[in-house]
Amino acid sequence: MNVMNTIRSAKRNILWILVLVLSLAGIAAADGMLVPVDDEVMVQGSWAVKYHRVNIEVDEQLASVTIEQEFINTGEGMIEVEYLFPVPPGAGIDSLTLTVDDQAFAAEMLPADEARKIYEDIVRRKKDPALLEYAGYGLYRTKAFPLEKDKPITMQVTYKMLCPKNGQAVEVFYPLNTEKFSSKAIEDVSVTVDITSTTDVTGWYSQTHDIKVERKTAGHVIATMSAENVIPKEDFSMYYTLSDKDVGASL
């Protein structure tokens, strides 16, 4: 039994080391934002996010991400805005739909070189260097549309990307940092991660948020993070670990 306990202790230590290493080498994903067309209106201060709900289904490391956001005009009059969704390298957009007054508007995909020019132009006009963090990304962009007071708009985005794996640890990452542009606290923020694997899920951990985890089966767990009336300060990151079948069989 002492040998067994030693092996288990060693495995736990290895997994924690992997978590710490991976936390320093996260993979970037994407999140959308509104940008006023008027040069005199700053990116921040004229609109707010009412809710931001994210559902991530991970099937053998392949993550299918669905994002739902609602935006509201916090100013006194109508403003012209466009919606930008930075597309990170390696991610594939399935759909992006903007809904205004029950009318759906599609967006167009721009390549990384054209996207960079747009980011730099917005930074130059708005004097907001935070957007340069997306340099090198592709871009989904809508045409300009009016954001009227008391008439919220909704946006739904779906995309796929591969979650990085190191040893038996897999990282699920979702950025919430563009919500810093919201002019007031968000009423409802939630991230749900539904993990399915043919290998047993043996553990989970988030260094950024408190998560609740429900185990459905040995290879199926659902983790949730939710908060109310907040402006997120950190990106969401969690790790889950998988059973090493070879080690399990030898034990």
PDB file of C-alpha atoms in Angstrom:
ATOM      1  CA  MET A   1       0.000   0.000   0.000  1.00  0.00           C
ATOM      2  CA  ASN A   2       2.930   2.367   0.696  1.00  0.00           C
ATOM      3  CA  VAL A   3       4.086   1.905  -2.906  1.00  0.00           C
ATOM      4  CA  MET A   4       0.584   2.621  -4.179  1.00  0.00           C
ATOM      5  CA  ASN A   5       0.309   5.768  -2.065  1.00  0.00           C
ATOM      6  CA  THR A   6       3.696   6.967  -3.255  1.00  0.00           C
ATOM      7  CA  ILE A   7       2.705   6.500  -6.896  1.00  0.00           C
ATOM      8  CA  ARG A   8      -0.601   8.323  -6.381  1.00  0.00           C
ATOM      9  CA  SER A   9       1.188  11.181  -4.607  1.00  0.00           C
ATOM     10  CA  ALA A  10       3.731  11.441  -7.411  1.00  0.00           C
ATOM     11  CA  LYS A  11       0.987  11.542 -10.044  1.00  0.00           C
ATOM     12  CA  ARG A  12      -0.815  14.326  -8.170  1.00  0.00           C
ATOM     13  CA  ASN A  13       2.376  16.365  -7.971  1.00  0.00           C
ATOM     14  CA  ILE A  14       3.026  15.891 -11.697  1.00  0.00           C
ATOM     15  CA  LEU A  15      -0.491  17.063 -12.547  1.00  0.00           C
ATOM     16  CA  TRP A  16      -0.115  20.207 -10.431  1.00  0.00           C
ATOM     17  CA  ILE A  17       3.195  20.967 -12.145  1.00  0.00           C
ATOM     18  CA  LEU A  18       1.501  20.599 -15.525  1.00  0.00           C
ATOM     19  CA  VAL A  19      -1.229  22.997 -14.455  1.00  0.00           C
ATOM     20  CA  LEU A  20       1.324  25.609 -13.399  1.00  0.00           C
ATOM     21  CA  VAL A  21       3.301  25.231 -16.618  1.00  0.00           C
ATOM     22  CA  LEU A  22       0.237  25.443 -18.809  1.00  0.00           C
ATOM     23  CA  SER A  23      -1.020  28.504 -16.960  1.00  0.00           C
ATOM     24  CA  LEU A  24       1.990  30.384 -18.334  1.00  0.00           C
ATOM     25  CA  ALA A  25       1.406  29.287 -21.923  1.00  0.00           C
ATOM     26  CA  GLY A  26      -2.312  29.784 -22.592  1.00  0.00           C
ATOM     27  CA  ILE A  27      -3.818  29.805 -26.059  1.00  0.00           C
ATOM     28  CA  ALA A  28      -5.704  32.895 -27.226  1.00  0.00           C
ATOM     29  CA  ALA A  29      -9.346  32.755 -28.247  1.00  0.00           C
ATOM     30  CA  ALA A  30     -11.661  35.599 -29.191  1.00  0.00           C
ATOM     31  CA  ASP A  31     -14.477  37.805 -27.977  1.00  0.00           C
ATOM     32  CA  GLY A  32     -16.421  40.512 -29.759  1.00  0.00           C
ATOM     33  CA  MET A  33     -16.960  44.204 -29.093  1.00  0.00           C
ATOM     34  CA  LEU A  34     -18.864  47.221 -30.395  1.00  0.00           C
ATOM     35  CA  VAL A  35     -16.933  50.115 -31.912  1.00  0.00           C
ATOM     36  CA  PRO A  36     -18.614  53.495 -32.549  1.00  0.00           C
ATOM     37  CA  VAL A  37     -18.157  54.777 -36.102  1.00  0.00           C
ATOM     38  CA  ASP A  38     -18.008  58.434 -35.038  1.00  0.00           C
ATOM     39  CA  ASP A  39     -14.383  59.442 -34.458  1.00  0.00           C
ATOM     40  CA  GLU A  40     -15.446  61.607 -31.511  1.00  0.00           C
ATOM     41  CA  VAL A  41     -16.999  58.677 -29.640  1.00  0.00           C
ATOM     42  CA  MET A  42     -14.559  56.501 -27.721  1.00  0.00           C
ATOM     43  CA  VAL A  43     -14.729  52.701 -27.812  1.00  0.00           C
ATOM     44  CA  GLN A  44     -15.586  52.677 -24.130  1.00  0.00           C
ATOM     45  CA  GLY A  45     -18.279  54.736 -22.450  1.00  0.00           C
ATOM     46  CA  SER A  46     -21.131  54.738 -24.964  1.00  0.00           C
ATOM     47  CA  TRP A  47     -22.477  51.200 -24.691  1.00  0.00           C
ATOM     48  CA  ALA A  48     -22.750  48.345 -22.223  1.00  0.00           C
ATOM     49  CA  VAL A  49     -23.146  44.580 -22.247  1.00  0.00           C
ATOM     50  CA  LYS A  50     -26.355  43.374 -20.601  1.00  0.00           C
ATOM     51  CA  TYR A  51     -25.472  39.681 -20.584  1.00  0.00           C
ATOM     52  CA  HIS A  52     -22.646  37.494 -21.840  1.00  0.00           C
ATOM     53  CA  ARG A  53     -23.271  33.739 -21.978  1.00  0.00           C
ATOM     54  CA  VAL A  54     -20.758  31.226 -23.251  1.00  0.00           C
ATOM     55  CA  ASN A  55     -21.304  27.529 -23.872  1.00  0.00           C
ATOM     56  CA  ILE A  56     -18.242  25.408 -24.679  1.00  0.00           C
ATOM     57  CA  GLU A  57     -18.694  21.770 -25.684  1.00  0.00           C
ATOM     58  CA  VAL A  58     -15.385  19.902 -25.652  1.00  0.00           C
ATOM     59  CA  ASP A  59     -15.356  16.535 -27.416  1.00  0.00           C
ATOM     60  CA  GLU A  60     -11.906  14.912 -27.337  1.00  0.00           C
ATOM     61  CA  GLN A  61     -10.198  18.348 -27.178  1.00  0.00           C
ATOM     62  CA  LEU A  62     -12.258  19.869 -30.019  1.00  0.00           C
ATOM     63  CA  ALA A  63     -14.155  22.815 -28.533  1.00  0.00           C
ATOM     64  CA  SER A  64     -17.386  24.078 -30.084  1.00  0.00           C
ATOM     65  CA  VAL A  65     -17.996  27.545 -28.653  1.00  0.00           C
ATOM     66  CA  THR A  66     -21.306  29.434 -28.695  1.00  0.00           C
ATOM     67  CA  ILE A  67     -21.414  33.031 -27.470  1.00  0.00           C
ATOM     68  CA  GLU A  68     -24.550  35.071 -26.827  1.00  0.00           C
ATOM     69  CA  GLN A  69     -24.325  38.772 -25.964  1.00  0.00           C
ATOM     70  CA  GLU A  70     -26.820  41.594 -25.629  1.00  0.00           C
ATOM     71  CA  PHE A  71     -25.716  45.213 -25.969  1.00  0.00           C
ATOM     72  CA  ILE A  72     -27.460  48.400 -24.897  1.00  0.00           C
ATOM     73  CA  ASN A  73     -26.921  52.078 -25.602  1.00  0.00           C
ATOM     74  CA  THR A  74     -26.061  53.864 -22.348  1.00  0.00           C
ATOM     75  CA  GLY A  75     -25.980  57.336 -23.893  1.00  0.00           C
ATOM     76  CA  GLU A  76     -28.748  59.840 -24.520  1.00  0.00           C
ATOM     77  CA  GLY A  77     -29.035  59.514 -28.286  1.00  0.00           C
ATOM     78  CA  MET A  78     -28.520  57.097 -31.150  1.00  0.00           C
ATOM     79  CA  ILE A  79     -24.946  56.108 -32.072  1.00  0.00           C
ATOM     80  CA  GLU A  80     -23.628  54.368 -35.171  1.00  0.00           C
ATOM     81  CA  VAL A  81     -21.598  51.285 -34.303  1.00  0.00           C
ATOM     82  CA  GLU A  82     -20.061  48.233 -35.896  1.00  0.00           C
ATOM     83  CA  TYR A  83     -19.414  44.843 -34.324  1.00  0.00           C
ATOM     84  CA  LEU A  84     -15.903  43.407 -34.429  1.00  0.00           C
ATOM     85  CA  PHE A  85     -15.009  39.813 -33.621  1.00  0.00           C
ATOM     86  CA  PRO A  86     -11.255  39.062 -33.663  1.00  0.00           C
ATOM     87  CA  VAL A  87     -10.608  35.563 -35.022  1.00  0.00           C
ATOM     88  CA  PRO A  88      -7.524  33.939 -33.483  1.00  0.00           C
ATOM     89  CA  PRO A  89      -5.165  31.730 -35.490  1.00  0.00           C
ATOM     90  CA  GLY A  90      -6.444  28.166 -35.568  1.00  0.00           C
ATOM     91  CA  ALA A  91     -10.099  29.022 -34.876  1.00  0.00           C
ATOM     92  CA  GLY A  92     -12.809  28.365 -37.456  1.00  0.00           C
ATOM     93  CA  ILE A  93     -15.945  30.532 -37.370  1.00  0.00           C
ATOM     94  CA  ASP A  94     -19.171  28.638 -38.043  1.00  0.00           C
ATOM     95  CA  SER A  95     -21.556  31.588 -37.895  1.00  0.00           C
ATOM     96  CA  LEU A  96     -21.902  35.150 -36.663  1.00  0.00           C
ATOM     97  CA  THR A  97     -25.341  36.743 -36.538  1.00  0.00           C
ATOM     98  CA  LEU A  98     -26.353  40.202 -35.346  1.00  0.00           C
ATOM     99  CA  THR A  99     -30.028  40.775 -34.554  1.00  0.00           C
ATOM    100  CA  VAL A 100     -31.555  44.263 -34.469  1.00  0.00           C
ATOM    101  CA  ASP A 101     -35.329  44.631 -34.077  1.00  0.00           C
ATOM    102  CA  ASP A 102     -35.719  40.932 -34.916  1.00  0.00           C
ATOM    103  CA  GLN A 103     -33.827  41.403 -38.178  1.00  0.00           C
ATOM    104  CA  ALA A 104     -30.658  39.323 -38.631  1.00  0.00           C
ATOM    105  CA  PHE A 105     -27.492  40.754 -40.197  1.00  0.00           C
ATOM    106  CA  ALA A 106     -24.553  38.606 -41.259  1.00  0.00           C
ATOM    107  CA  ALA A 107     -20.915  39.670 -40.996  1.00  0.00           C
ATOM    108  CA  GLU A 108     -18.001  39.347 -43.409  1.00  0.00           C
ATOM    109  CA  MET A 109     -14.665  37.690 -42.746  1.00  0.00           C
ATOM    110  CA  LEU A 110     -11.532  39.761 -43.346  1.00  0.00           C
ATOM    111  CA  PRO A 111      -8.004  38.297 -43.616  1.00  0.00           C
ATOM    112  CA  ALA A 112      -5.372  39.041 -40.968  1.00  0.00           C
ATOM    113  CA  ASP A 113      -3.466  41.689 -42.984  1.00  0.00           C
ATOM    114  CA  GLU A 114      -6.619  43.710 -43.692  1.00  0.00           C
ATOM    115  CA  ALA A 115      -7.811  43.196 -40.127  1.00  0.00           C
ATOM    116  CA  ARG A 116      -4.564  44.602 -38.737  1.00  0.00           C
ATOM    117  CA  LYS A 117      -5.040  47.804 -40.742  1.00  0.00           C
ATOM    118  CA  ILE A 118      -8.524  48.158 -39.273  1.00  0.00           C
ATOM    119  CA  TYR A 119      -7.296  47.599 -35.713  1.00  0.00           C
ATOM    120  CA  GLU A 120      -4.517  50.145 -36.208  1.00  0.00           C
ATOM    121  CA  ASP A 121      -6.928  52.644 -37.757  1.00  0.00           C
ATOM    122  CA  ILE A 122      -9.319  52.343 -34.811  1.00  0.00           C
ATOM    123  CA  VAL A 123      -6.439  52.767 -32.374  1.00  0.00           C
ATOM    124  CA  ARG A 124      -5.305  55.867 -34.274  1.00  0.00           C
ATOM    125  CA  ARG A 125      -8.790  57.390 -34.380  1.00  0.00           C
ATOM    126  CA  LYS A 126      -9.976  56.338 -30.929  1.00  0.00           C
ATOM    127  CA  LYS A 127      -6.601  56.486 -29.189  1.00  0.00           C
ATOM    128  CA  ASP A 128      -7.278  53.110 -27.597  1.00  0.00           C
ATOM    129  CA  PRO A 129      -4.132  50.949 -27.824  1.00  0.00           C
ATOM    130  CA  ALA A 130      -5.867  47.968 -26.182  1.00  0.00           C
ATOM    131  CA  LEU A 131      -7.129  46.879 -29.602  1.00  0.00           C
ATOM    132  CA  LEU A 132      -3.586  46.243 -30.800  1.00  0.00           C
ATOM    133  CA  GLU A 133      -3.549  43.021 -28.780  1.00  0.00           C
ATOM    134  CA  TYR A 134      -5.501  41.514 -31.680  1.00  0.00           C
ATOM    135  CA  ALA A 135      -2.891  42.376 -34.307  1.00  0.00           C
ATOM    136  CA  GLY A 136      -2.285  39.276 -36.390  1.00  0.00           C
ATOM    137  CA  TYR A 137      -5.849  38.016 -35.928  1.00  0.00           C
ATOM    138  CA  GLY A 138      -8.415  37.732 -38.663  1.00  0.00           C
ATOM    139  CA  LEU A 139     -11.644  39.687 -38.270  1.00  0.00           C
ATOM    140  CA  TYR A 140     -15.389  39.306 -38.624  1.00  0.00           C
ATOM    141  CA  ARG A 141     -16.941  42.720 -39.125  1.00  0.00           C
ATOM    142  CA  THR A 142     -20.508  43.951 -39.575  1.00  0.00           C
ATOM    143  CA  LYS A 143     -21.575  47.029 -41.467  1.00  0.00           C
ATOM    144  CA  ALA A 144     -22.380  50.111 -39.420  1.00  0.00           C
ATOM    145  CA  PHE A 145     -25.831  50.130 -37.852  1.00  0.00           C
ATOM    146  CA  PRO A 146     -27.698  52.370 -35.383  1.00  0.00           C
ATOM    147  CA  LEU A 147     -27.647  51.519 -31.692  1.00  0.00           C
ATOM    148  CA  GLU A 148     -30.713  53.285 -30.346  1.00  0.00           C
ATOM    149  CA  LYS A 149     -31.385  54.015 -26.706  1.00  0.00           C
ATOM    150  CA  ASP A 150     -33.628  51.401 -25.027  1.00  0.00           C
ATOM    151  CA  LYS A 151     -33.415  49.113 -28.088  1.00  0.00           C
ATOM    152  CA  PRO A 152     -30.946  46.319 -27.240  1.00  0.00           C
ATOM    153  CA  ILE A 153     -29.218  44.266 -29.922  1.00  0.00           C
ATOM    154  CA  THR A 154     -28.146  40.640 -29.628  1.00  0.00           C
ATOM    155  CA  MET A 155     -25.189  38.820 -31.120  1.00  0.00           C
ATOM    156  CA  GLN A 156     -24.576  35.091 -31.458  1.00  0.00           C
ATOM    157  CA  VAL A 157     -21.240  33.650 -32.556  1.00  0.00           C
ATOM    158  CA  THR A 158     -20.221  30.017 -32.940  1.00  0.00           C
ATOM    159  CA  TYR A 159     -16.717  28.782 -33.653  1.00  0.00           C
ATOM    160  CA  LYS A 160     -14.471  25.750 -33.185  1.00  0.00           C
ATOM    161  CA  MET A 161     -10.918  25.413 -31.955  1.00  0.00           C
ATOM    162  CA  LEU A 162      -8.596  22.772 -30.523  1.00  0.00           C
ATOM    163  CA  CYS A 163      -7.857  22.846 -26.786  1.00  0.00           C
ATOM    164  CA  PRO A 164      -4.130  22.405 -26.083  1.00  0.00           C
ATOM    165  CA  LYS A 165      -3.009  19.290 -24.227  1.00  0.00           C
ATOM    166  CA  ASN A 166       0.197  18.698 -22.303  1.00  0.00           C
ATOM    167  CA  GLY A 167       0.603  15.216 -20.879  1.00  0.00           C
ATOM    168  CA  GLN A 168      -2.789  14.341 -19.405  1.00  0.00           C
ATOM    169  CA  ALA A 169      -3.847  17.962 -18.783  1.00  0.00           C
ATOM    170  CA  VAL A 170      -6.135  19.832 -21.216  1.00  0.00           C
ATOM    171  CA  GLU A 171      -6.761  23.589 -21.061  1.00  0.00           C
ATOM    172  CA  VAL A 172     -10.077  25.280 -21.864  1.00  0.00           C
ATOM    173  CA  PHE A 173      -9.649  29.024 -22.317  1.00  0.00           C
ATOM    174  CA  TYR A 174     -12.098  31.830 -23.062  1.00  0.00           C
ATOM    175  CA  PRO A 175     -11.237  35.557 -22.994  1.00  0.00           C
ATOM    176  CA  LEU A 176     -13.537  37.968 -21.215  1.00  0.00           C
ATOM    177  CA  ASN A 177     -11.176  40.933 -21.415  1.00  0.00           C
ATOM    178  CA  THR A 178     -13.018  42.858 -24.149  1.00  0.00           C
ATOM    179  CA  GLU A 179     -15.848  43.336 -21.668  1.00  0.00           C
ATOM    180  CA  LYS A 180     -13.660  46.014 -20.095  1.00  0.00           C
ATOM    181  CA  PHE A 181     -15.087  48.303 -22.787  1.00  0.00           C
ATOM    182  CA  SER A 182     -18.576  47.988 -21.240  1.00  0.00           C
ATOM    183  CA  SER A 183     -19.589  51.263 -19.597  1.00  0.00           C
ATOM    184  CA  LYS A 184     -21.262  49.518 -16.660  1.00  0.00           C
ATOM    185  CA  ALA A 185     -21.411  46.183 -14.884  1.00  0.00           C
ATOM    186  CA  ILE A 186     -22.826  43.209 -16.782  1.00  0.00           C
ATOM    187  CA  GLU A 187     -25.998  41.765 -15.272  1.00  0.00           C
ATOM    188  CA  ASP A 188     -25.250  38.150 -16.161  1.00  0.00           C
ATOM    189  CA  VAL A 189     -21.922  36.521 -17.087  1.00  0.00           C
ATOM    190  CA  SER A 190     -21.676  32.741 -17.427  1.00  0.00           C
ATOM    191  CA  VAL A 191     -19.364  30.147 -18.932  1.00  0.00           C
ATOM    192  CA  THR A 192     -20.433  26.499 -19.212  1.00  0.00           C
ATOM    193  CA  VAL A 193     -17.881  23.857 -20.213  1.00  0.00           C
ATOM    194  CA  ASP A 194     -19.355  20.476 -21.188  1.00  0.00           C
ATOM    195  CA  ILE A 195     -16.499  17.954 -21.445  1.00  0.00           C
ATOM    196  CA  THR A 196     -16.845  14.552 -23.099  1.00  0.00           C
ATOM    197  CA  SER A 197     -13.963  12.098 -23.403  1.00  0.00           C
ATOM    198  CA  THR A 198     -13.527   8.391 -24.082  1.00  0.00           C
ATOM    199  CA  THR A 199     -10.845   8.560 -21.388  1.00  0.00           C
ATOM    200  CA  ASP A 200     -11.890   9.057 -17.766  1.00  0.00           C
ATOM    201  CA  VAL A 201     -11.801  12.652 -16.554  1.00  0.00           C
ATOM    202  CA  THR A 202      -9.902  12.395 -13.286  1.00  0.00           C
ATOM    203  CA  GLY A 203      -9.696  16.016 -12.132  1.00  0.00           C
ATOM    204  CA  TRP A 204     -10.324  19.684 -12.874  1.00  0.00           C
ATOM    205  CA  TYR A 205      -9.017  23.033 -11.759  1.00  0.00           C
ATOM    206  CA  SER A 206      -9.491  26.762 -12.461  1.00  0.00           C
ATOM    207  CA  GLN A 207      -7.018  29.336 -11.245  1.00  0.00           C
ATOM    208  CA  THR A 208      -9.151  32.253 -12.448  1.00  0.00           C
ATOM    209  CA  HIS A 209     -12.718  31.567 -11.321  1.00  0.00           C
ATOM    210  CA  ASP A 210     -14.806  29.557  -8.905  1.00  0.00           C
ATOM    211  CA  ILE A 211     -16.401  26.722 -10.852  1.00  0.00           C
ATOM    212  CA  LYS A 212     -19.059  24.184 -10.010  1.00  0.00           C
ATOM    213  CA  VAL A 213     -18.540  20.753 -11.548  1.00  0.00           C
ATOM    214  CA  GLU A 214     -21.144  18.070 -12.098  1.00  0.00           C
ATOM    215  CA  ARG A 215     -19.934  14.604 -13.028  1.00  0.00           C
ATOM    216  CA  LYS A 216     -22.322  12.808 -15.375  1.00  0.00           C
ATOM    217  CA  THR A 217     -20.175   9.761 -16.090  1.00  0.00           C
ATOM    218  CA  ALA A 218     -16.489   8.877 -15.757  1.00  0.00           C
ATOM    219  CA  GLY A 219     -15.778  10.613 -19.073  1.00  0.00           C
ATOM    220  CA  HIS A 220     -18.407  13.352 -18.952  1.00  0.00           C
ATOM    221  CA  VAL A 221     -18.325  16.394 -16.660  1.00  0.00           C
ATOM    222  CA  ILE A 222     -19.950  19.831 -16.821  1.00  0.00           C
ATOM    223  CA  ALA A 223     -18.240  22.847 -15.257  1.00  0.00           C
ATOM    224  CA  THR A 224     -20.011  26.184 -14.789  1.00  0.00           C
ATOM    225  CA  MET A 225     -18.951  29.681 -13.807  1.00  0.00           C
ATOM    226  CA  SER A 226     -21.522  32.408 -13.243  1.00  0.00           C
ATOM    227  CA  ALA A 227     -21.489  35.943 -11.873  1.00  0.00           C
ATOM    228  CA  GLU A 228     -23.866  38.891 -11.678  1.00  0.00           C
ATOM    229  CA  ASN A 229     -23.321  42.634 -11.905  1.00  0.00           C
ATOM    230  CA  VAL A 230     -19.619  42.484 -12.692  1.00  0.00           C
ATOM    231  CA  ILE A 231     -17.105  43.662 -15.268  1.00  0.00           C
ATOM    232  CA  PRO A 232     -14.796  40.660 -15.731  1.00  0.00           C
ATOM    233  CA  LYS A 233     -11.217  41.346 -14.714  1.00  0.00           C
ATOM    234  CA  GLU A 234      -9.722  38.015 -15.830  1.00  0.00           C
ATOM    235  CA  ASP A 235     -10.031  35.682 -18.784  1.00  0.00           C
ATOM    236  CA  PHE A 236     -11.645  32.327 -18.016  1.00  0.00           C
ATOM    237  CA  SER A 237      -9.270  29.377 -17.856  1.00  0.00           C
ATOM    238  CA  MET A 238      -9.707  25.849 -16.564  1.00  0.00           C
ATOM    239  CA  TYR A 239      -7.866  22.560 -16.864  1.00  0.00           C
ATOM    240  CA  TYR A 240      -9.075  19.015 -16.741  1.00  0.00           C
ATOM    241  CA  THR A 241      -6.939  15.919 -16.440  1.00  0.00           C
ATOM    242  CA  LEU A 242      -7.420  12.569 -18.131  1.00  0.00           C
ATOM    243  CA  SER A 243      -6.654   9.111 -16.876  1.00  0.00           C
ATOM    244  CA  ASP A 244      -3.434   7.530 -18.083  1.00  0.00           C
ATOM    245  CA  LYS A 245      -4.710   4.137 -19.229  1.00  0.00           C
ATOM    246  CA  ASP A 246      -1.251   2.575 -19.345  1.00  0.00           C
ATOM    247  CA  VAL A 247      -0.458   3.581 -15.770  1.00  0.00           C
ATOM    248  CA  GLY A 248      -3.909   2.521 -14.637  1.00  0.00           C
ATOM    249  CA  ALA A 249      -3.522  -0.891 -16.218  1.00  0.00           C
ATOM    250  CA  SER A 250      -0.075  -1.423 -14.720  1.00  0.00           C
ATOM    251  CA  LEU A 251      -1.332  -0.530 -11.248  1.00  0.00           C
TER     252      LEU A 251
END
